[in-house]
CSV table of C-alpha atoms in Angstrom, one decimal:
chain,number,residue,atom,x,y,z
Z,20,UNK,CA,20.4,12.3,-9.7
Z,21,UNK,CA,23.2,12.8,-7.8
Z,22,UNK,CA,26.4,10.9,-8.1
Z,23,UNK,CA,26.6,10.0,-4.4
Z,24,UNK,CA,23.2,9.1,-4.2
Z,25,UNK,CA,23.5,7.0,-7.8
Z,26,UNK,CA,26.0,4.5,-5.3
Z,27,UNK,CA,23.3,3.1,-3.3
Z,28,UNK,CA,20.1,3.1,-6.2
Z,29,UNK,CA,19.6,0.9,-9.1
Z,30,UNK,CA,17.5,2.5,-12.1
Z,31,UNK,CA,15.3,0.9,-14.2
Z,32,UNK,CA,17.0,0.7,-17.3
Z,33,UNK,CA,19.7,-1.5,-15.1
Z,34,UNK,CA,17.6,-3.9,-14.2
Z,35,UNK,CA,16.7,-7.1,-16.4
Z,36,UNK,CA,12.9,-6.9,-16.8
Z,37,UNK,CA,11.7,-10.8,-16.9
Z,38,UNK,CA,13.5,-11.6,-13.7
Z,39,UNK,CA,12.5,-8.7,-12.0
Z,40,UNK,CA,8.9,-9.9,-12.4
Z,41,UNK,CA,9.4,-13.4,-12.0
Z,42,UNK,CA,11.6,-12.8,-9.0
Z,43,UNK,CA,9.4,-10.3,-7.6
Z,44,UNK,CA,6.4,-11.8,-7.5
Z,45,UNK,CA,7.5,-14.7,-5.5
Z,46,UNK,CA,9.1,-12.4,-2.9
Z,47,UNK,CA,6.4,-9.9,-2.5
Z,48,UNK,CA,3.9,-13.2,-2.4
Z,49,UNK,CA,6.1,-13.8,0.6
Z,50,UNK,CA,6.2,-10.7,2.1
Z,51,UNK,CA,1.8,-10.4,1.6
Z,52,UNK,CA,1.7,-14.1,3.7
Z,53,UNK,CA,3.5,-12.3,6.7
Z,54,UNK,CA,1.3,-9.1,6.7
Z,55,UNK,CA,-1.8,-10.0,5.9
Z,56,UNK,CA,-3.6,-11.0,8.8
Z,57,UNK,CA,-3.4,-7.2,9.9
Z,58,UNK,CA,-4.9,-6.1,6.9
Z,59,UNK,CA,-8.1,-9.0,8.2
Z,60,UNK,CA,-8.0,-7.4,11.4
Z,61,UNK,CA,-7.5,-3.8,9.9
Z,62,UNK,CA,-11.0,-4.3,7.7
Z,63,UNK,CA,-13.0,-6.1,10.5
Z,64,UNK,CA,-12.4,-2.8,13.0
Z,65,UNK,CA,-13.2,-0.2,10.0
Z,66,UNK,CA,-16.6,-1.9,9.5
Z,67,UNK,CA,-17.9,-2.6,12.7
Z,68,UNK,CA,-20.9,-1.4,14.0
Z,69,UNK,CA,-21.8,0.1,17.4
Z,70,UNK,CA,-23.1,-2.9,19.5
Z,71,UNK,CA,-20.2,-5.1,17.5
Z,72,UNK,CA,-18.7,-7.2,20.3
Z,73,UNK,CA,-15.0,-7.3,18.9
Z,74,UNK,CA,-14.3,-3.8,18.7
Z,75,UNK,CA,-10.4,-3.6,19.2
Z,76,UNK,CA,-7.5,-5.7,17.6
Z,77,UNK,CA,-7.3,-7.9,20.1
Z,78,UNK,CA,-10.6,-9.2,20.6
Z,79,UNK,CA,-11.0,-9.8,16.6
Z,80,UNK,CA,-7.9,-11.8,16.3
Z,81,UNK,CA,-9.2,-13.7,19.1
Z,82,UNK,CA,-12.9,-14.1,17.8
Z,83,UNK,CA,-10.8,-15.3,13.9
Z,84,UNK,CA,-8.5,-17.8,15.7
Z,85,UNK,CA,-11.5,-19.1,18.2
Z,86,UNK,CA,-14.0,-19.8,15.1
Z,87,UNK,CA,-12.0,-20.4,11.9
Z,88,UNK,CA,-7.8,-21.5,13.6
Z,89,UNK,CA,-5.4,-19.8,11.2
Z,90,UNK,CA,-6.9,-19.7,8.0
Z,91,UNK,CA,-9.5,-17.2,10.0
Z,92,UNK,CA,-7.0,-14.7,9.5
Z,93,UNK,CA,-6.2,-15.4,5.5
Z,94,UNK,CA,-9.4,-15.1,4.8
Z,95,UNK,CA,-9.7,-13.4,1.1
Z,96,UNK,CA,-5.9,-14.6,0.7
Z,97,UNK,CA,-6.2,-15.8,-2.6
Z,98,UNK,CA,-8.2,-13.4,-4.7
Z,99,UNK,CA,-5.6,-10.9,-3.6
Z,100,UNK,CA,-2.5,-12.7,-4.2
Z,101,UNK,CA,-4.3,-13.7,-7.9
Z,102,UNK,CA,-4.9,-10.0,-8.7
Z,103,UNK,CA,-2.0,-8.9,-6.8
Z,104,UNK,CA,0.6,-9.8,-9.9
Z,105,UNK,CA,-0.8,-7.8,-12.1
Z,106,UNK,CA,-1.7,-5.5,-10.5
Z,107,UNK,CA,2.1,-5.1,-9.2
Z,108,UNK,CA,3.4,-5.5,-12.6
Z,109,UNK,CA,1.0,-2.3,-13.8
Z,110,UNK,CA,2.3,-0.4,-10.5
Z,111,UNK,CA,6.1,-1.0,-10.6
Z,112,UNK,CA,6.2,-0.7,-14.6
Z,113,UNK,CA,4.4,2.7,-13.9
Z,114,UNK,CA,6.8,3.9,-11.0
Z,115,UNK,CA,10.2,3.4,-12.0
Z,116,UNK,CA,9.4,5.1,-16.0
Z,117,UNK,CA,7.9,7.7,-14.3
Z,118,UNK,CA,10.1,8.6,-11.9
Z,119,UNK,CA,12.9,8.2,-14.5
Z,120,UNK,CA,10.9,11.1,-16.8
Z,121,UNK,CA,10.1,13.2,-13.4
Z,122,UNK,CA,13.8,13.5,-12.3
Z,123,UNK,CA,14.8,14.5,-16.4
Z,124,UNK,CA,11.8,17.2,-16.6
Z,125,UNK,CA,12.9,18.4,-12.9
Z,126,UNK,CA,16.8,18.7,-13.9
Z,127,UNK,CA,16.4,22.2,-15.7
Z,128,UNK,CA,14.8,23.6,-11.9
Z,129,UNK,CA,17.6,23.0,-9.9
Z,130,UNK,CA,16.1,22.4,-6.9
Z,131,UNK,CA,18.0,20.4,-4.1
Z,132,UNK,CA,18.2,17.1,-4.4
Z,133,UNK,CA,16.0,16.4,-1.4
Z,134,UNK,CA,13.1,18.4,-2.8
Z,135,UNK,CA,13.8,16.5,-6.4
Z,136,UNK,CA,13.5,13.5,-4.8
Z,137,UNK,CA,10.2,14.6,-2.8
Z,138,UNK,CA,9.0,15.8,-6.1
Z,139,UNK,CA,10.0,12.4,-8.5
Z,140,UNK,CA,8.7,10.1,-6.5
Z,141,UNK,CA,5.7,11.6,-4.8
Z,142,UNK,CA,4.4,12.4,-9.0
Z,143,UNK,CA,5.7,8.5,-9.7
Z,144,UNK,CA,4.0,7.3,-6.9
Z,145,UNK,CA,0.7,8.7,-7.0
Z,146,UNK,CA,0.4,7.8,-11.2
Z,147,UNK,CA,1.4,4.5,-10.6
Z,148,UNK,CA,-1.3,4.0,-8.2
Z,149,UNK,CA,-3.7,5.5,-10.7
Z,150,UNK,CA,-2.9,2.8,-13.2
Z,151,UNK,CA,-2.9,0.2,-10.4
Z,152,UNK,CA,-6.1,0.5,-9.1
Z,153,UNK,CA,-8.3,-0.6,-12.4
Z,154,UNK,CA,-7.1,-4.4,-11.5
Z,155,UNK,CA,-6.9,-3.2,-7.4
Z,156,UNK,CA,-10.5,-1.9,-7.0
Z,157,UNK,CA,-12.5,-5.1,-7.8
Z,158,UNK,CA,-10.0,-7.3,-6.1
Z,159,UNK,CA,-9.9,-5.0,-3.0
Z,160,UNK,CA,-13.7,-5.2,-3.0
Z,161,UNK,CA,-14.1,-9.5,-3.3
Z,162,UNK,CA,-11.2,-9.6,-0.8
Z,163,UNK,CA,-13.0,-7.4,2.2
Z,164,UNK,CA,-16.1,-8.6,1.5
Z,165,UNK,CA,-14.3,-12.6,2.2
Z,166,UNK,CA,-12.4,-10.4,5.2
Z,167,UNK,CA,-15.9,-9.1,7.0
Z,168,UNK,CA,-18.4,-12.6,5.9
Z,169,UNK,CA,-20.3,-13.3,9.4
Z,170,UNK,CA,-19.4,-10.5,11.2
Z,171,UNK,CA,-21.0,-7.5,12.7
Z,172,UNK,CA,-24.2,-8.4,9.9
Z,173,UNK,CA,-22.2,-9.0,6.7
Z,174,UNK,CA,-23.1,-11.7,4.3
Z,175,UNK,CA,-21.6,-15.1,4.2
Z,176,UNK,CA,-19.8,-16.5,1.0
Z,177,UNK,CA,-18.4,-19.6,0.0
Z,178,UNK,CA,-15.2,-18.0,-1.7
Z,179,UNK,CA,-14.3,-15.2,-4.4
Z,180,UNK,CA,-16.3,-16.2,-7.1
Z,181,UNK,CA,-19.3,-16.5,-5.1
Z,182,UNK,CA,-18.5,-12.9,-3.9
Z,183,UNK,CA,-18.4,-11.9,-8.0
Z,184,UNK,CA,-21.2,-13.8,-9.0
Z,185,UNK,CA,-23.3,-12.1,-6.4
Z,186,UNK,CA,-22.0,-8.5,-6.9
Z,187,UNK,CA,-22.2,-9.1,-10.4
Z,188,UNK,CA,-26.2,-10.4,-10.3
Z,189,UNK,CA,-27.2,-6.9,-7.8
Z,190,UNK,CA,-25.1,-4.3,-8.7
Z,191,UNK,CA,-23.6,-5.4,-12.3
Z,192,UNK,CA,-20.0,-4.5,-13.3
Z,193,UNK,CA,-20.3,-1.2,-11.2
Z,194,UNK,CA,-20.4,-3.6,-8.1
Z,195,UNK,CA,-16.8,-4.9,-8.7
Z,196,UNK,CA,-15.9,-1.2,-8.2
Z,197,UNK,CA,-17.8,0.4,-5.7
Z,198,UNK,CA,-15.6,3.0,-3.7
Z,199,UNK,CA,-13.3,3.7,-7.4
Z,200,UNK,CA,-13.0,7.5,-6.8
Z,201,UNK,CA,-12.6,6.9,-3.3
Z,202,UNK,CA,-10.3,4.4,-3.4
Z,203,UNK,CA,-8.4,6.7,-6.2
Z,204,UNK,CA,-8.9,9.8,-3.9
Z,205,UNK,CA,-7.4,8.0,-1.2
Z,206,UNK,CA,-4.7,5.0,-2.5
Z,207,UNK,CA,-3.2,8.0,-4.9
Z,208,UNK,CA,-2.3,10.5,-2.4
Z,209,UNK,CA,-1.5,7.8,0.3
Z,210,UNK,CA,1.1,6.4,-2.4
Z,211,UNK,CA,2.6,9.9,-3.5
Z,212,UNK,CA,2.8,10.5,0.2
Z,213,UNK,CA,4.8,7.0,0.8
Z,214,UNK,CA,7.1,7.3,-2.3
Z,215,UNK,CA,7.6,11.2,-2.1
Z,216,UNK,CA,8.5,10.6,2.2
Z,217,UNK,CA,10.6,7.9,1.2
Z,218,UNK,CA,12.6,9.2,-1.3
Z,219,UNK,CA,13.5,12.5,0.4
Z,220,UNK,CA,14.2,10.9,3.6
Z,221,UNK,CA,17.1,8.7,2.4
Z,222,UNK,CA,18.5,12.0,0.8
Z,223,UNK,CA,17.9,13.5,4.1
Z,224,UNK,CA,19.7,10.7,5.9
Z,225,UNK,CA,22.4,10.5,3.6
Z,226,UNK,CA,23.2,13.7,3.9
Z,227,UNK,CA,22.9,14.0,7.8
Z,228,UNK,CA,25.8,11.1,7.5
Z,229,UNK,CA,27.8,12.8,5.5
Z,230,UNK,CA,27.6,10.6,2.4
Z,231,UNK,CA,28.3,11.9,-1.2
Z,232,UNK,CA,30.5,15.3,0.8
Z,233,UNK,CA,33.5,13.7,-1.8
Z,234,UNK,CA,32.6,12.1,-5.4
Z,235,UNK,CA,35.4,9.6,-5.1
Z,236,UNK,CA,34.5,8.1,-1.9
Z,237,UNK,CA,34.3,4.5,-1.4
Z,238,UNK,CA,30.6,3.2,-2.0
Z,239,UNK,CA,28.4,2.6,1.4
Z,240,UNK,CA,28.4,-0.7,2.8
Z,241,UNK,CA,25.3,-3.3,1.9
Z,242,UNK,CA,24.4,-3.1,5.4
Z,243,UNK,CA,24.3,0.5,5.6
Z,244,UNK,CA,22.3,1.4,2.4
Z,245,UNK,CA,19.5,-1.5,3.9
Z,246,UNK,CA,19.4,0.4,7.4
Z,247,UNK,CA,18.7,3.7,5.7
Z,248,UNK,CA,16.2,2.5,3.1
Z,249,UNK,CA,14.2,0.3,6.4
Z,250,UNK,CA,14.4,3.8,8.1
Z,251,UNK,CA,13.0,5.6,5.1
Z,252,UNK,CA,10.1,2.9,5.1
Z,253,UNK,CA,9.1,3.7,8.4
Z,254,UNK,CA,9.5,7.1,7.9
Z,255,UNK,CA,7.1,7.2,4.5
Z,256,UNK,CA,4.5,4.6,6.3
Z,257,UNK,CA,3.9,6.4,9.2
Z,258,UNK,CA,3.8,9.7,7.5
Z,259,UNK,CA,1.1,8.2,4.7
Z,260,UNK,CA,-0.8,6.1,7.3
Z,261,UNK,CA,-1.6,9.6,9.6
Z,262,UNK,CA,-2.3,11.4,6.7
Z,263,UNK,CA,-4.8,8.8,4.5
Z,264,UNK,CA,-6.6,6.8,7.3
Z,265,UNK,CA,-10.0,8.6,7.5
Z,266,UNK,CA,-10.3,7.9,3.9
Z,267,UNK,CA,-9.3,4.4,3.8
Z,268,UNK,CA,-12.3,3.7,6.8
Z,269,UNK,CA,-14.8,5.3,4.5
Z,270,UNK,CA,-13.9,3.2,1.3
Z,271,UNK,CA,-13.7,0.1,3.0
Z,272,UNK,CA,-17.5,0.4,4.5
Z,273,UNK,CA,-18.2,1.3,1.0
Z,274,UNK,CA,-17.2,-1.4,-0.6
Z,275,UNK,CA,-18.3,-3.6,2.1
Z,276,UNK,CA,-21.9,-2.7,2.2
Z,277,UNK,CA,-24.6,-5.5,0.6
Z,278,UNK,CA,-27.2,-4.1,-2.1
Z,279,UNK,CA,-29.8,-2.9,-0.2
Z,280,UNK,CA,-27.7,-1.6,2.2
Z,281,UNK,CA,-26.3,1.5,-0.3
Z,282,UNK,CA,-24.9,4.4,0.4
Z,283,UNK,CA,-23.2,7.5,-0.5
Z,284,UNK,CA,-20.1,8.7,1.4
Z,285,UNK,CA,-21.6,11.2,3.1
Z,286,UNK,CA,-23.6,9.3,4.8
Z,287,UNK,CA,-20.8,7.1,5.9
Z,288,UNK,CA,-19.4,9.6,7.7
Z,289,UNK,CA,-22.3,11.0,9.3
Z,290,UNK,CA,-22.9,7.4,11.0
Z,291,UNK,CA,-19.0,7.0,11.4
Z,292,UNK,CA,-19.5,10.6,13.6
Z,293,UNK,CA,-22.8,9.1,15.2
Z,294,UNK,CA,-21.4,5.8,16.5
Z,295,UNK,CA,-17.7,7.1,17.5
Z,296,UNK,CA,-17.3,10.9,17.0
Z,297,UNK,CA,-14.6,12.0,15.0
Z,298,UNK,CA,-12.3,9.1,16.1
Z,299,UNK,CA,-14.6,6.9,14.2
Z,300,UNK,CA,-12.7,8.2,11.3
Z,301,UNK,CA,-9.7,6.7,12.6
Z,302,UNK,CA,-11.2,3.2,13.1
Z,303,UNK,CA,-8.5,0.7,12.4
Z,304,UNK,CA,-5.2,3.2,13.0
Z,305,UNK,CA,-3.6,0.8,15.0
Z,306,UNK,CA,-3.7,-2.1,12.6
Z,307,UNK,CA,-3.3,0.4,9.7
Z,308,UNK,CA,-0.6,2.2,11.2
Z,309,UNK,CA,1.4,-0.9,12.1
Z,310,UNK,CA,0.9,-2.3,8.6
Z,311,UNK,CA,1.9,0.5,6.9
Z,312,UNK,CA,5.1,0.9,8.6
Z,313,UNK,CA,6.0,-2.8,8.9
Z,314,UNK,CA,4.8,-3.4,5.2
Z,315,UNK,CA,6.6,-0.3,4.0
Z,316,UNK,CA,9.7,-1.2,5.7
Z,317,UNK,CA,9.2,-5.0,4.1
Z,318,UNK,CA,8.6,-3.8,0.9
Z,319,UNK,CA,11.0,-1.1,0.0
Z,320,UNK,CA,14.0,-4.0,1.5
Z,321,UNK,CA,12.4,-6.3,-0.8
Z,322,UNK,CA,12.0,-4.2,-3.3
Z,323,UNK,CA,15.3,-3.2,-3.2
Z,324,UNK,CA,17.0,-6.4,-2.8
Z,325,UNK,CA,15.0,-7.7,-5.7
Z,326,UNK,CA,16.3,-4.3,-7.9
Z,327,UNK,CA,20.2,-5.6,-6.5
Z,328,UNK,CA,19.2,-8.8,-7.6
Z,329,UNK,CA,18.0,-8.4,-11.1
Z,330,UNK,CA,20.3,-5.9,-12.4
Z,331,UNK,CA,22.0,-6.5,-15.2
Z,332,UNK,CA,25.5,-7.7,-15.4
Z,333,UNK,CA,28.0,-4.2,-16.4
């Protein structure tokens, strides 16, 4: 990487490992309590049917906070937040080694540093979400199942192991992950998307201020580096969220559906086109678009903060 850009990252082999775990998984625990409520109301529009009453974000959160207060909203909370630690662990492990290797296999190219950047992360991103979603999948397919129980038809459960026993006794092992190649198809692009945005976007920025024109320039402020990573969040949620929906709405009916309700994606988006036209595709934007952005913007600081906070002592 570039010097001027090496001022405001910190690379993995910087960073002490067993803190940046520890650490991490309390602060993205935090960050998940904030965000997830969209992700309830998110699922709960993708799956509803045509004579659904609740058919807009407002009207679900309402129907959640009328029946079931507050913990309406968390429902599914916990299976995620129990998988969610590994399944970070597998994810970050995976992203910052590979993007380490990309940027030393792209060096002999000499492309521009915003294009390297594009390049790294968008490859680190999408293989890291790869390797992520063996532990994702199944817990991504208990937790909407907990999201959707009692509405628009769905089944009731009385928690995440019920939810496993039951998948487990009608569809077997396969059950627990229904909507794999889809959710591959669609989580691994939507993640190279998000990492390769975000990474050429704060080379972009940098640039456009005028950062890194002298090599012995003082170092950017705190305050500045967080602005422009926040902005590249945005940038690389809004970007992945426009680009990945229609696929997301797809795999979460999928993974939703009961036993003897099967069926193949196809199908899906025949009845998707049937109840809503093609905008039936984008079921959900709003939410999804909106969580995206806010929980790329939330992460990356995070994420970043927690990198600045676990490196190693020079």
């Amino acid at each position: 990487m570039a010097q001027s850009f090496g001022q405001t990252e910190i690379n993995w082999d910087k960073l002490d490992k067993t803190r940046f775990y520890v650490v991490g998984a309390g602060l993205f625990t935090g960050v998940s309590v904030a965000l997830y409520p969209v992700s309830v109301v998110k699922t709960r529009l993708q799956v509803a049917t045509r004579d659904a009453v609740e058919r807009n974000v407002f009207s679900v959160a309402k129907g959640l906070l009328k029946t079931d207060g507050i913990p309406g909203l968390y429902r599914g909370f916990g299976t995620v937040i129990t998988g969610a630690i590994p399944a970070r662990i597998i994810f970050l492990s995976t992203l910052e080694t590979t993007k380490v290797a990309a940027f030393r296999m792209l060096e002999p190219f000499r492309l521009s540093e915003t294009s390297q950047a594009a390049i790294a992360n968008g490859v680190a991103g999408m293989t890291s979400s790869l390797f992520a979603q063996s532990v994702f999948v199944p817990i991504d397919v208990v937790s909407q199942k907990l999201m959707v129980q009692g509405y628009s038809g769905h089944a009731q459960y009385s928690g995440g192991l019920d939810v496993v026993r039951q998948v487990l006794r009608t569809d077997g092992i396969r059950g627990l992950y229904r909507g794999f190649g889809l959710s591959a198809i669609t989580y691994a692009p939507a993640s190279a998307v998000w990492w390769a945005s975000y990474g050429s976007s704060q080379r972009f920025i940098w640039r456009f201020l005028d950062h890194g024109a002298k090599y012995d320039e003082v170092a950017p402020s705190l305050q500045k580096i967080m602005l422009v990573q926040a902005t590249g969040g945005i940038i690389a949620g809004a970007t992945s969220s426009c680009i990945t929906t229609p696929l997301d709405t797809i795999k979460t009916r999928l993974q939703v559906m009961g036993h003897e309700n099967r069926s193949s994606i196809k199908q899906v988006a025949k009845d998707l086109i049937n109840e809503d036209g093609w905008r039936g595709f984008y079921r959900g934007f709003g939410p999804r678009f909106f969580s995206m952005s806010a929980w790329g913007t939330s992460m990356i600081l995070t994420y970043e903060y927690l990198k600045r906070v676990c490196s190693k002592d020079e």
